[in-house]
Coordinates of C-alpha atoms in Angstrom, one line a residue:
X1 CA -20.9 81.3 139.0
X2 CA -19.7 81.8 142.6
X3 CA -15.7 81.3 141.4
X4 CA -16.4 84.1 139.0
X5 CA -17.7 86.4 141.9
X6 CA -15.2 85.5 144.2
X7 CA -12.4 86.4 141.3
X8 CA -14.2 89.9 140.7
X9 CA -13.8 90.2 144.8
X10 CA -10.1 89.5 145.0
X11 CA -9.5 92.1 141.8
X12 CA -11.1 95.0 143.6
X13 CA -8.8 94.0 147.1
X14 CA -5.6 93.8 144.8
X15 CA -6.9 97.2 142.9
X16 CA -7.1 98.6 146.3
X17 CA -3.9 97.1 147.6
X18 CA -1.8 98.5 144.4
X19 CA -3.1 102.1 145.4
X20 CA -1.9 101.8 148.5
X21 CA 1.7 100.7 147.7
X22 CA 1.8 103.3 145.3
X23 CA 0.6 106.2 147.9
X24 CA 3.1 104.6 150.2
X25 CA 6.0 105.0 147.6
X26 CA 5.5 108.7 146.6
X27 CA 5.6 108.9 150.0
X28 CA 8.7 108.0 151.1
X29 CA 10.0 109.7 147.6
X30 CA 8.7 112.8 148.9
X31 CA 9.9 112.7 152.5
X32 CA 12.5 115.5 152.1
X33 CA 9.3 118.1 151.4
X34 CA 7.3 119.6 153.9
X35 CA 5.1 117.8 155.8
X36 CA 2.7 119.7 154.6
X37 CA 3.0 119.6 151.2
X38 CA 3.4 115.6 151.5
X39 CA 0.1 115.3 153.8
X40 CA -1.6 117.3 151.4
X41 CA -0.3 115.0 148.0
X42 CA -0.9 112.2 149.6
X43 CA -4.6 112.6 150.7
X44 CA -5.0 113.4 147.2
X45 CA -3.4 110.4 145.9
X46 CA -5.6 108.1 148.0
X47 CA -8.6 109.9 146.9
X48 CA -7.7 109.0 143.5
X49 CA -7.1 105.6 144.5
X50 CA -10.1 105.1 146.5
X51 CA -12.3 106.5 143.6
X52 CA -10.2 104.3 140.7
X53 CA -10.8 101.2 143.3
X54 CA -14.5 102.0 143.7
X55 CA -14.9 102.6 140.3
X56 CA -13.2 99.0 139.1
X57 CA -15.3 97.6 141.9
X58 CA -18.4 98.3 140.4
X59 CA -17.6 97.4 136.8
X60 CA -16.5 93.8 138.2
X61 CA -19.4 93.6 139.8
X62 CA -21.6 94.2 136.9
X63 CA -19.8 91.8 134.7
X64 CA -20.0 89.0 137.5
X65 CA -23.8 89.8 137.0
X66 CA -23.6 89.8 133.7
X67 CA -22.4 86.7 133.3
X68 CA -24.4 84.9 136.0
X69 CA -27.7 86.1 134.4
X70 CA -26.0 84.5 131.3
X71 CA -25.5 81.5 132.8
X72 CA -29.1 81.5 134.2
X73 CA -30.7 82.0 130.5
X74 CA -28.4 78.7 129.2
X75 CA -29.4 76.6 132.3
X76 CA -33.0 77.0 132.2
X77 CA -32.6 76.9 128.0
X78 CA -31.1 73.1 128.6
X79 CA -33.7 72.6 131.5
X80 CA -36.6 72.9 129.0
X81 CA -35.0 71.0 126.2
X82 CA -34.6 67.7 128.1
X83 CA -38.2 68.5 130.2
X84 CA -39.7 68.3 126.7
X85 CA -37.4 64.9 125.8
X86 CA -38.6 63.2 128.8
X87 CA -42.3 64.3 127.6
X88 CA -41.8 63.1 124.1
X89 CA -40.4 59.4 125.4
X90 CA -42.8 59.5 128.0
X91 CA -45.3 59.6 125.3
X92 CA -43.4 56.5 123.4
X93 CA -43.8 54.3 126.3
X94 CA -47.6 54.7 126.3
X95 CA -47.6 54.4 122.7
X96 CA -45.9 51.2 123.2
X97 CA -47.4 49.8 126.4
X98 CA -50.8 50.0 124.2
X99 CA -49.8 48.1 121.4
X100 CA -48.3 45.9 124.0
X101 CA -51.3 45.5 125.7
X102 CA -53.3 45.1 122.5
X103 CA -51.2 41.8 121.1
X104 CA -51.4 40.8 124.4
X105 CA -55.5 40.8 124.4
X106 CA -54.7 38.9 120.9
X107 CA -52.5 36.2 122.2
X108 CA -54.9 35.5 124.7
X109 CA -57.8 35.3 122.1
X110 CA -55.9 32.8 120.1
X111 CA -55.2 30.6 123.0
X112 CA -58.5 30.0 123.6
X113 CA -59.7 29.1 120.1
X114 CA -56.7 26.9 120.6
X115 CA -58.1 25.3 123.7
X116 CA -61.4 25.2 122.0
X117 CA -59.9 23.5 119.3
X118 CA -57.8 20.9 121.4
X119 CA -61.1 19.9 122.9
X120 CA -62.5 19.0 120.0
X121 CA -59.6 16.9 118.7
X122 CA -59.9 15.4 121.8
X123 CA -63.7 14.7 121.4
X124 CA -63.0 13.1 117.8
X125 CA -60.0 11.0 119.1
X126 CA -62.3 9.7 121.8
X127 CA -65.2 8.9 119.2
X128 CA -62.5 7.7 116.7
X129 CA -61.1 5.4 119.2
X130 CA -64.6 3.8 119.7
X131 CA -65.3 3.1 116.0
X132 CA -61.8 1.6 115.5
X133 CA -62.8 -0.8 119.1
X134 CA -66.5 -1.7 117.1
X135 CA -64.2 -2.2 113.7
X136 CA -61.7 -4.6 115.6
X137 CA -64.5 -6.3 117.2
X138 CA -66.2 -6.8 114.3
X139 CA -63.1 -8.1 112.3
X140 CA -62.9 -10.4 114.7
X141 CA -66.2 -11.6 114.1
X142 CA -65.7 -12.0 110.8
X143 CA -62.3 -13.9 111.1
X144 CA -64.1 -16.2 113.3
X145 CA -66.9 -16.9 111.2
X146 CA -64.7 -17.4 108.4
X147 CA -62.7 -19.9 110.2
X148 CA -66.0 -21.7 110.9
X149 CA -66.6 -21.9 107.5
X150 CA -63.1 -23.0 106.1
X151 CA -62.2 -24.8 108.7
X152 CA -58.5 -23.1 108.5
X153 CA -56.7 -20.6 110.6
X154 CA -56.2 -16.8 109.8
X155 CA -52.5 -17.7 109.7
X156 CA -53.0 -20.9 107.2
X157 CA -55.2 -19.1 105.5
X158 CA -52.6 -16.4 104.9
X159 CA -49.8 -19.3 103.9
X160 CA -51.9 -20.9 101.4
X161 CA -52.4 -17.1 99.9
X162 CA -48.6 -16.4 99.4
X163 CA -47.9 -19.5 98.2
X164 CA -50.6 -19.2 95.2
X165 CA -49.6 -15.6 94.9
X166 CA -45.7 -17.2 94.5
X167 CA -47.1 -19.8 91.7
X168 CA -48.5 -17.4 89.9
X169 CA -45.8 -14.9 90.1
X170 CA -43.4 -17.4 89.3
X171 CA -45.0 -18.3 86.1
X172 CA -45.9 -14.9 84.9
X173 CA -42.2 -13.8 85.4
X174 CA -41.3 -17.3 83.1
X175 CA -42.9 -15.6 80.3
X176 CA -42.0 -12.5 81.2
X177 CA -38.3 -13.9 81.1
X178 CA -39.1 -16.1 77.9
X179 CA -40.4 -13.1 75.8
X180 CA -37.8 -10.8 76.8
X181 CA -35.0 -13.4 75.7
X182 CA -37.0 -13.8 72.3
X183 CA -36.8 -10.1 71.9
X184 CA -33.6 -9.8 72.8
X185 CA -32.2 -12.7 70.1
X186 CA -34.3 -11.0 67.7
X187 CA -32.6 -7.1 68.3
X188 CA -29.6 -8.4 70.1
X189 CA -27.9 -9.0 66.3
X190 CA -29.5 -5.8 65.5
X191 CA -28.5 -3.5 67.5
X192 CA -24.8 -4.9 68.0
X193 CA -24.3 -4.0 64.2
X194 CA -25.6 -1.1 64.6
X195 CA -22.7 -0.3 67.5
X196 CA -20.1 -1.6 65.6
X197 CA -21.3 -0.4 62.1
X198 CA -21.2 3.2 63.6
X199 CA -18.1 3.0 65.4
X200 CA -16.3 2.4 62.2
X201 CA -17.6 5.6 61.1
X202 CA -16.6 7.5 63.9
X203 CA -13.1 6.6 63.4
X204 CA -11.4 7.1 60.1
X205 CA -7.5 6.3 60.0
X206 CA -4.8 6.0 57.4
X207 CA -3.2 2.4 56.5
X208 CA 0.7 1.9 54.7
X209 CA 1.0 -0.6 52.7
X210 CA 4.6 -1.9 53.2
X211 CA 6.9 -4.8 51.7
X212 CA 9.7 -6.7 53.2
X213 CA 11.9 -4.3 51.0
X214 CA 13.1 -0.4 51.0
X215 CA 14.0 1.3 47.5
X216 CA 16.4 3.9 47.7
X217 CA 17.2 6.2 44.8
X218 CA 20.2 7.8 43.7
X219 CA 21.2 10.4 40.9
X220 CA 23.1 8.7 38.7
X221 CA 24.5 4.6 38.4
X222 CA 28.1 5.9 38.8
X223 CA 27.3 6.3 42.7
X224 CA 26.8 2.2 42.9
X225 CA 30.2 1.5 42.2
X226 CA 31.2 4.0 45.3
X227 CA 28.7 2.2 47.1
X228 CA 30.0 -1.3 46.5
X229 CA 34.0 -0.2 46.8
X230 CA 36.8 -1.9 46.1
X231 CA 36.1 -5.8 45.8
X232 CA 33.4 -5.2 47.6
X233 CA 34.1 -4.3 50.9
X234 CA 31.7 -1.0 51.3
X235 CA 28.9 -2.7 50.6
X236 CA 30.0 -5.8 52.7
X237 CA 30.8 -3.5 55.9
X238 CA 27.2 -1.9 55.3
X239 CA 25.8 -5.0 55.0
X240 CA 27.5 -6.5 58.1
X241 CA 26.2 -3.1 60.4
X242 CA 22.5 -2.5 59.4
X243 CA 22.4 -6.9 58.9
X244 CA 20.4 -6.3 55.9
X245 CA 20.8 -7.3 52.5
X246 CA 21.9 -4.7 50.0
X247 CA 20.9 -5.2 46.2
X248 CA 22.6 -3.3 43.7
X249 CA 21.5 -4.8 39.7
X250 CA 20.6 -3.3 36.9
X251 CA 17.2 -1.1 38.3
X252 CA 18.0 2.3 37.1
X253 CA 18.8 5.1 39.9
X254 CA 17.7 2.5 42.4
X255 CA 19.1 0.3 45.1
X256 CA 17.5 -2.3 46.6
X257 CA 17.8 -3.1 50.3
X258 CA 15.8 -6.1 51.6
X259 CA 15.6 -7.2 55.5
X260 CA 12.5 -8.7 57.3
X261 CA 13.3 -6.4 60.3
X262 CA 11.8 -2.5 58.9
X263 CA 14.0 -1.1 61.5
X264 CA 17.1 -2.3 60.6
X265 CA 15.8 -1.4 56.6
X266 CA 15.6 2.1 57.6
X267 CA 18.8 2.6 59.5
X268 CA 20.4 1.3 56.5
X269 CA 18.6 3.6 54.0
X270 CA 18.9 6.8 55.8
X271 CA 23.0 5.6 56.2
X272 CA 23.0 5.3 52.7
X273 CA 21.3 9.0 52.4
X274 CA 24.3 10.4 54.7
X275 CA 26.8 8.3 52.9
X276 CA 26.1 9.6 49.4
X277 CA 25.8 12.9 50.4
X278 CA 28.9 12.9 52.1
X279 CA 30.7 11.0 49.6
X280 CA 33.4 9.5 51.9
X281 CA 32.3 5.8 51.6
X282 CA 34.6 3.8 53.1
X283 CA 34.3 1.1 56.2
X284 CA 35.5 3.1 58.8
X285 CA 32.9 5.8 57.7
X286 CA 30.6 3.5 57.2
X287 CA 30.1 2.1 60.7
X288 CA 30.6 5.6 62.3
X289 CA 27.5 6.7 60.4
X290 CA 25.6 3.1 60.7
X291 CA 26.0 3.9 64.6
X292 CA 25.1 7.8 64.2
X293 CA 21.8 6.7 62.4
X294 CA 21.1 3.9 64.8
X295 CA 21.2 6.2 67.6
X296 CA 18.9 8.9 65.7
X297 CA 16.6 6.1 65.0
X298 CA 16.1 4.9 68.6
X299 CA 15.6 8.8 69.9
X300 CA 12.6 9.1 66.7
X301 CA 11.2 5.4 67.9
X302 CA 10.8 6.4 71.7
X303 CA 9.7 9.8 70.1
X304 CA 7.3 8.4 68.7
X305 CA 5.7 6.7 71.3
X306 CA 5.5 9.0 73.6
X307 CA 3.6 11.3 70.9
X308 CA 1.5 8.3 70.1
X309 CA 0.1 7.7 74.0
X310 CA -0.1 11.6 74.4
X311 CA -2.1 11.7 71.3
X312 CA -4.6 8.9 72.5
X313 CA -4.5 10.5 76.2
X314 CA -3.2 7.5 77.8
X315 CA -1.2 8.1 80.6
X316 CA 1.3 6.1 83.4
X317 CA 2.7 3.8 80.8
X318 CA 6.5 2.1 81.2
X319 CA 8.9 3.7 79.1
X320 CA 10.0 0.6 77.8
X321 CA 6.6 0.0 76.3
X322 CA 6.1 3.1 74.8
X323 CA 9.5 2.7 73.2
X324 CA 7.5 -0.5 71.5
X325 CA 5.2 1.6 71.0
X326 CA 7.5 3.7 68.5
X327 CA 9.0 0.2 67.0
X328 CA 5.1 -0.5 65.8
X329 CA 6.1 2.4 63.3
X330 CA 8.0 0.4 61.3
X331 CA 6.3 -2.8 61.1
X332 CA 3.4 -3.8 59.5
X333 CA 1.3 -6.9 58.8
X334 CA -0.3 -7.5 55.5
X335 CA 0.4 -4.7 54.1
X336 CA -1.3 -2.8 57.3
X337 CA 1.2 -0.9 59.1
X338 CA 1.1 -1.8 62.8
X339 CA 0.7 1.3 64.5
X340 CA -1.8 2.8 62.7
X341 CA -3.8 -0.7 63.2
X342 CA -3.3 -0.1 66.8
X343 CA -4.2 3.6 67.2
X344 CA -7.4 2.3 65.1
X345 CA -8.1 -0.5 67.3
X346 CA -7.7 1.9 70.4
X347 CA -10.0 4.8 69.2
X348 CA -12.7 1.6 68.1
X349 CA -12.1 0.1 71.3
X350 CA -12.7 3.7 73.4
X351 CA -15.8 4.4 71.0
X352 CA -17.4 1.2 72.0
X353 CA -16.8 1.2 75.6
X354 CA -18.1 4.6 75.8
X355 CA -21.4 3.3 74.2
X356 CA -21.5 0.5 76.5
X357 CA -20.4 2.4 79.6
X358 CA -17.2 0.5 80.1
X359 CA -14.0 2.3 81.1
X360 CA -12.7 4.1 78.9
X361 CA -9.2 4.2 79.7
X362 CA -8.5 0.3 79.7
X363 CA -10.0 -0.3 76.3
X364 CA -8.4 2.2 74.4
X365 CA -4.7 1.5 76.8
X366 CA -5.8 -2.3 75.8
X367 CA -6.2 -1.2 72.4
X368 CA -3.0 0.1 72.1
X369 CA -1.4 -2.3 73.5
X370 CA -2.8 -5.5 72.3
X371 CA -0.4 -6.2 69.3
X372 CA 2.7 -5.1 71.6
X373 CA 4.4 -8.7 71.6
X374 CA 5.0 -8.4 67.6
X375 CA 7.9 -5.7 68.3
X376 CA 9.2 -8.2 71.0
X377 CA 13.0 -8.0 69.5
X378 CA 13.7 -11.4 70.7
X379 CA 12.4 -14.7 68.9
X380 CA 10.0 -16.6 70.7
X381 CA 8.3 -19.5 69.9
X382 CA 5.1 -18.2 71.5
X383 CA 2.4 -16.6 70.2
X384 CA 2.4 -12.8 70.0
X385 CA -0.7 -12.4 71.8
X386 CA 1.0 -14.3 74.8
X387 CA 4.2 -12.4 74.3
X388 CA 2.3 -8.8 74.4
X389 CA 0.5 -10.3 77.8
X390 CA 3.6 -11.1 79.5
X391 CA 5.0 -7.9 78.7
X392 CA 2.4 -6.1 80.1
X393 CA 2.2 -8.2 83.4
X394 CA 6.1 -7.5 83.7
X395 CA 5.7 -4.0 83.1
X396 CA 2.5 -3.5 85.6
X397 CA -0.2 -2.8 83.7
X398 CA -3.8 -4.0 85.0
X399 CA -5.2 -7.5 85.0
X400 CA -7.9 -6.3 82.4
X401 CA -5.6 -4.8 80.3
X402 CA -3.4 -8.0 80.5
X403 CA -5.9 -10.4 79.7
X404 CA -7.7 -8.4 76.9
X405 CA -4.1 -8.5 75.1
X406 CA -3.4 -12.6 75.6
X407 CA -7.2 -13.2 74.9
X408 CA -7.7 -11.6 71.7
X409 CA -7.0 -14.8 69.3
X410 CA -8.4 -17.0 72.2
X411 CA -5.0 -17.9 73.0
X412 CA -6.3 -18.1 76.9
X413 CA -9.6 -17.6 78.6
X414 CA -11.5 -14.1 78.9
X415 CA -12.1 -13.0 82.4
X416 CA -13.3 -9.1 81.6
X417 CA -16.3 -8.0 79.4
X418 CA -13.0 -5.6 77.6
X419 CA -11.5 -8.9 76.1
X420 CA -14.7 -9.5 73.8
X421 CA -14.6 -5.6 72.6
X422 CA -10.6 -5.7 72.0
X423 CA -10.7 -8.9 69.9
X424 CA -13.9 -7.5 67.9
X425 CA -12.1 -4.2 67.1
X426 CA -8.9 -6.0 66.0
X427 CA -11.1 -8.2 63.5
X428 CA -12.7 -4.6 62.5
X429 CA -9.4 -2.8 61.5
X430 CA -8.1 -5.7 60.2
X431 CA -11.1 -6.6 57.9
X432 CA -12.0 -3.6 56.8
X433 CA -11.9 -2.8 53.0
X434 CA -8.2 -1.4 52.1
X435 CA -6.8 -1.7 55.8
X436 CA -5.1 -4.6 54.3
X437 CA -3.1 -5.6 51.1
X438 CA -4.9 -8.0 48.8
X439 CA -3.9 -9.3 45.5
X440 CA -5.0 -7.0 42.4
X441 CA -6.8 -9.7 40.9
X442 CA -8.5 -10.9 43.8
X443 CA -9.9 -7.2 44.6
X444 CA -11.1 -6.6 40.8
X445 CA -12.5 -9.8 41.1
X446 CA -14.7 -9.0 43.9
X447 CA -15.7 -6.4 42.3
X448 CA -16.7 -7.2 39.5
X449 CA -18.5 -9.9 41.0
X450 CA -20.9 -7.3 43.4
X451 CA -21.2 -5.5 40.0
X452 CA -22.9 -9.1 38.4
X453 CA -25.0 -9.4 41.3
X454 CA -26.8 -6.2 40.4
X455 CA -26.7 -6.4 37.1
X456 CA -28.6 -9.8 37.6
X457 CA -32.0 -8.1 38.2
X458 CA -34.4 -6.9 36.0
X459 CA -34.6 -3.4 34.6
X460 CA -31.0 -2.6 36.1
X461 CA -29.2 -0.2 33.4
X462 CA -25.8 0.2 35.0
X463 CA -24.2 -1.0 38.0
X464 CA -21.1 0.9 39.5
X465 CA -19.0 -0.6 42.5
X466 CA -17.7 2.5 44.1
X467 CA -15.6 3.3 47.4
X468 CA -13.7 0.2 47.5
X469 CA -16.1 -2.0 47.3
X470 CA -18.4 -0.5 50.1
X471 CA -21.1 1.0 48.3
X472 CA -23.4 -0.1 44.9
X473 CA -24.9 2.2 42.4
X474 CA -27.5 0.6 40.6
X475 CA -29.1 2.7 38.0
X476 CA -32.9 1.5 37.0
X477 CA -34.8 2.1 33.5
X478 CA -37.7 4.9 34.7
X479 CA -39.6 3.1 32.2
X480 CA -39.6 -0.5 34.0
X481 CA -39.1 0.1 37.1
X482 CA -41.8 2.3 39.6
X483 CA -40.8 4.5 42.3
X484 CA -41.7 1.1 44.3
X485 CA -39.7 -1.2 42.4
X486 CA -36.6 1.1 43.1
X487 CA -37.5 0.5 46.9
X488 CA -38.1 -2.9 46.5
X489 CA -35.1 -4.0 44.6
X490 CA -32.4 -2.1 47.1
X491 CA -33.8 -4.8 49.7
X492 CA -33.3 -7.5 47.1
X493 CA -30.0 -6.8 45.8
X494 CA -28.7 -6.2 49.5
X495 CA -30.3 -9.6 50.6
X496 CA -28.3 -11.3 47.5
X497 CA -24.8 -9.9 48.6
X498 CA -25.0 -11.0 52.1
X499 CA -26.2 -14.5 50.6
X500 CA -23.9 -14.8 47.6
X501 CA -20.7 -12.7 48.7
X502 CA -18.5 -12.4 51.4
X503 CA -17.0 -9.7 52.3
X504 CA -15.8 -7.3 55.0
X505 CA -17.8 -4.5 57.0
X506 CA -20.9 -3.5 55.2
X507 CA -21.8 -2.6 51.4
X508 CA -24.1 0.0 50.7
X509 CA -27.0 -0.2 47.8
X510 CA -28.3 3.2 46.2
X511 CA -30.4 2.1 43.8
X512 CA -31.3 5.5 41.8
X513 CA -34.3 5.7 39.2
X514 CA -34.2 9.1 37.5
X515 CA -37.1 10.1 35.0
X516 CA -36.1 12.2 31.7
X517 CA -38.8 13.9 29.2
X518 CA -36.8 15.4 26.5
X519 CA -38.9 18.0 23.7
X520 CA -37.5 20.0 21.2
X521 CA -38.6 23.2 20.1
X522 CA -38.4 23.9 16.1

């Protein structure tokens, strides 16, 4: 406000100053005219000057005032604004300072029913200690009284106790432990069929039946004399690189090619394959595409090992084993082939472990493995189970694993409950019906044999044996046999078979009694 006055001040002085200069100047311009003349101009001139000074003093002023009554208005505007914000909190504070001072008087309130309270805990401690002081000293009465009368210490007293109490126990838990073995002999049978019944079921594989010979065929017989050459030599160089025997008689369209080893049988028939389609058979040619096929054969063999163990989710194994693995392909034994038997016997042995929450992973690797030294190429005088063992301990597989291969035809001692389940699950593939080759007679036989056994009851119409053996239809006369005969004679012909018969795996007996009217309508 006061710098604003101050600047109005110093424009009237300059206002004032500038008049003067300019009298001043159209003085000296004028200096050549008459004094007169120039006294008279120039009193005129500062007149006019005074007047425009006096005149630009006065509206400075008035603005100065303007503007400091403006200034006046907005001060005592923002005055009253924070006069009423001070009134407004000061109301807040003593808003709060009540409800301050009202928990306050709360607090205060509950501390004394608190002290109330504490004083009479402490008053029922007090009486509570008392009572238990009476209760002690009357146990001790008692205890001495009663030691009067028995003439024993508390502590004898006590010893005696336990050791009746350890008697009795004792002989409780003897027939406890007597009972529960009797149960368990009578379900143990039970149930462990029932395991082993439904892990066949769960796994379902397919089985080759395959001789010690290969058959290959050809188009026409003019292709044997190619295949034999000149005196003999092509089929004496084709002999001498697959070391197998080649046949070649009078079968129509057929060649014979016999070898123990299935390996060296299928290197020679797929040479044979290339050879006739080629039709350059000559010696040279002939051990070029022995080696060819050889060399195919070993890539399909480790090929198929490693799609065996990734198929079975077995991981971490040697590549030299899962190259035997791939041999198992082509060999079989009794008909079975051997690594379809052993993809069996793993899935049986991982069904079983899982049921009784063994690992996993070791039975079904033992599984696998368990036949391993039959692909051994070398000849050993040991058995194979012993073979497969030490292969596995050289290639670093567990000490479960190991001994669940050598133990599983009891060649040496089983140290893991795994041995037990690989040994039963061998003797499951192996034995069930069609896993192996049996002679035609022998298998009509049989089954005409269960057939007999059903047929031997009374009221039986027809008897089927169906599924290879594992199931009998038995169809009853409605008119002798009841709904409960029907039951009755399914538990008597079952009960005959496993008398009677032996067989492998289970035989199922449907005995089914069906009831026709027949009228006709003329």
């Amino acid at each position: 406000m006061y710098y604003e006055l101050i600047v109005a001040l110093v424009s009237v002085v300059v206002a004032v100053g500038i008049g003067m200069v300019m009298g001043n100047l159209l003085y000296k311009r004028k200096s050549k005219r008459t004094n007169e003349e120039t006294a008279e101009k120039a009193s005129l001139v500062m007149k006019e000057a005074e007047i425009a000074a006096e005149n630009l003093k006065k509206d400075k002023i008035l603005e100065a005032k303007e503007k400091i009554l403006k200034m006046k208005t907005e001060f005592e505007e923002e005055a009253n604004r924070k006069k009423n914000q001070i009134i407004q909190n000061e109301q807040k504070i003593k808003q709060r300072e009540q409800s301050l001072s009202k928990e306050l008087e709360n607090v205060k309130r509950k501390e004394q029913d608190l002290d109330e309270i504490r004083q009479e805990v402490a008053q029922q401690l007090e009486h509570v200690k008392k009572r238990k002081e009476e209760l002690d000293k009357f146990n001790q009465q008692k205890i001495q009284m009663l030691e009067n009368i028995s003439k024993l210490t508390a502590e004898e007293a006590r010893e005696q106790l336990v050791a009746s109490l350890k008697d009795e126990a004792q002989t409780r838990a003897s027939s406890y432990i007597k009972d529960i073995m009797e149960q368990a002999k009578l379900t143990a049978t039970k149930e462990a069929r029932k395991l082993v019944v439904e892990t066949i079921q769960r796994t379902a594989t397919e089985h080759a039946i395959e001789n010690c010979v290969s058959v290959f065929n050809i188009e026409s017989d003019d292709i044997k004399g190619k295949i034999i050459g000149r005196e003999g030599r092509n089929i004496r160089a084709l002999e001498a690189a697959t070391g197998v025997e080649i046949i070649v008689d009078d079968t129509p369209e057929a060649i014979i090619i016999s070898g123990f080893d299935p390996v060296r049988r299928e290197i020679a028939r797929l040479s044979l394959h290339r050879l006739v389609q080629d039709g350059r058979i000559h010696p040279a040619r002939i051990e070029e595409i022995v080696a060819k096929t050889t060399k195919n054969i070993e890539d399909e063999i480790v090929e198929i090992g490693e799609r065996t163990v990734i198929d079975l989710g077995i991981h971490g194994l040697h590549p030299e084993l899962v190259k035997m693995v791939g041999r198992m392909r082509f060999r079989s034994s009794y008909g079975q082939n051997l690594l379809q038997h052993s993809r069996e016997v793993a899935n049986l042995c991982a069904v079983m472990a899982a049921e009784l929450g063994l690992n996993v992973k070791q039975a079904k690797r033992a599984g696998l493995l368990h036949d391993i030294g039959k692909v051994w190429p070398e000849e050993l005088e040991k058995p194979h189970a012993i073979v497969g063992m030490e292969l596995a301990q050289k290639y670093k597989e567990h000490p479960v694993v190991c001994n669940a291969i050598g133990a599983h035809h009891d060649e040496i001692e089983m140290t893991s409950i795994i041995s037990p389940i690989i040994q039963a699950c061998d003797a499951i593939s192996g034995a069930r019906p069609g896993a192996r080759r049996e002679v035609m007679e022998q298998y009509i036989k049989r089954l005409r044999e269960l057939e007999d056994v059903g047929l031997s009851f009374d009221g039986v119409e027809k008897c089927y044996a169906i599924q290879a053996g594992r199931e009998l239809r038995v169809i009853v006369d409605a008119d002798k046999a009841t709904d409960e005969r029907a039951s009755q004679l399914s538990f008597d012909i079952s009960q005959k078979i496993e008398r009677d018969m032996q067989y492998p795996g289970q035989i199922k007996v449907t005995v089914i009694r069906e009831m026709r009217s027949v009228a006709y309508a003329k």
